Coordinates of C-alpha atoms in Angstrom, one line a residue:
X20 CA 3.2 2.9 -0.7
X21 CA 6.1 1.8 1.2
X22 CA 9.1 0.3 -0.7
X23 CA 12.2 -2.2 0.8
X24 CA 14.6 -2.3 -1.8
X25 CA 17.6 -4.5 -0.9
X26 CA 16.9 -3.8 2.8
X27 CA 15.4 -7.3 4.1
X28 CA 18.5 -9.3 3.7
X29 CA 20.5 -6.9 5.7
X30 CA 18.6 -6.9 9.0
X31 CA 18.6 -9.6 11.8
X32 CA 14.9 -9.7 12.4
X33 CA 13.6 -9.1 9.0
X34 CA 10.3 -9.3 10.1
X35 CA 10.1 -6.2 12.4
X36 CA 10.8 -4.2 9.4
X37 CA 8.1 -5.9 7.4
X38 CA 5.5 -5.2 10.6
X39 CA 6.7 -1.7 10.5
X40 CA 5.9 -1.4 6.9
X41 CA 3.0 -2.9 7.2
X42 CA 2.1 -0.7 10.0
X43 CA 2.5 2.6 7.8
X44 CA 1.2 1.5 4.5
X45 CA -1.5 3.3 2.5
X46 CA -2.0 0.8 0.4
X47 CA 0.8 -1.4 -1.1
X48 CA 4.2 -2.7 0.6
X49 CA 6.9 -3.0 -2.8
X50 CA 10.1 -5.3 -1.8
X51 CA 12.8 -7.1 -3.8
X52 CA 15.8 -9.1 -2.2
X53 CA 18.5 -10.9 -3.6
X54 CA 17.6 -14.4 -5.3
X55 CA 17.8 -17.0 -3.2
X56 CA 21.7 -17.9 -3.2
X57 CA 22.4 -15.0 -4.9
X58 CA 24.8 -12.6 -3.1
X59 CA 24.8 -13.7 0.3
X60 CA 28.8 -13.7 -0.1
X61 CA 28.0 -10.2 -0.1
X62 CA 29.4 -8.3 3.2
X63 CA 26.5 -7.5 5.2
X64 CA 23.8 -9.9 3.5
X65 CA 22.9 -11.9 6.2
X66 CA 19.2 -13.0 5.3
X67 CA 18.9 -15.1 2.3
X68 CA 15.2 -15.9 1.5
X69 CA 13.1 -17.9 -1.2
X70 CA 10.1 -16.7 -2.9
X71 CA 7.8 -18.5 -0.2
X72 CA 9.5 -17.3 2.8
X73 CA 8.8 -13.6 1.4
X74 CA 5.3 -14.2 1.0
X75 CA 5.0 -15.6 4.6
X76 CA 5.8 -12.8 6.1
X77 CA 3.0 -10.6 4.2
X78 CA -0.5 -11.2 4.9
X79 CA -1.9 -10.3 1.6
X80 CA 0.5 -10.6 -1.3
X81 CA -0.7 -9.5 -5.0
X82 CA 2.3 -10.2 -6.9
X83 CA 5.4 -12.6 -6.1
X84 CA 8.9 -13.4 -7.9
X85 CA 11.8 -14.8 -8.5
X86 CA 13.6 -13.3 -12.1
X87 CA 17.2 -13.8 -10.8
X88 CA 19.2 -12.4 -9.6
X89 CA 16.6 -10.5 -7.4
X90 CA 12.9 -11.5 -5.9
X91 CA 10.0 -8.9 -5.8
X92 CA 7.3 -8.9 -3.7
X93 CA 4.2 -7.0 -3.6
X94 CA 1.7 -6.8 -0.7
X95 CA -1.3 -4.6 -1.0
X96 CA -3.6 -3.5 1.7
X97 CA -7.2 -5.3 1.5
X98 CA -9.4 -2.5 0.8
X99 CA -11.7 -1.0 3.7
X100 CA -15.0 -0.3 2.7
X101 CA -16.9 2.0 4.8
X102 CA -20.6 1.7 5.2
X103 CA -22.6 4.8 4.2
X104 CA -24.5 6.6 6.6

């Protein structure tokens, strides 16, 4: 399990980090951000998403968000079955 906590809204290309996750993940990818309009006066928030635009970037999302004043997020790795010899 890979988590992003608060990271996201901090990063010019938010979605490099979410391939990288992706990329590394066993099985689930956790994230929470700020709420949509929620702290972007912040110094260094730069990113401010809605619910949707989180689960866009993840390809398989089992559990979306938004209980203010943060938005979680959790994608989890379709399971590979293996075929038995």
């Amino acid at each position: 399990t890979v988590t992003m906590l608060e990271i996201l809204e901090h990063l010019d290309n938010p979605q490099d980090a979410v391939y990288e996750a992706l990329r590394v993940a066993r099985h689930r990818v956790v994230v929470t951000v700020p709420a949509k309009g929620h702290m972007l006066s912040v110094p260094g928030h730069i990113q401010d998403f809605e619910v949707a635009d989180l689960i866009a970037m993840f390809p398989s999302v089992l559990y979306a968000r938004q209980h203010k004043p943060f938005t979680f997020l959790v994608h989890e790795r379709p399971s590979v079955s293996r075929a038995r010899d």
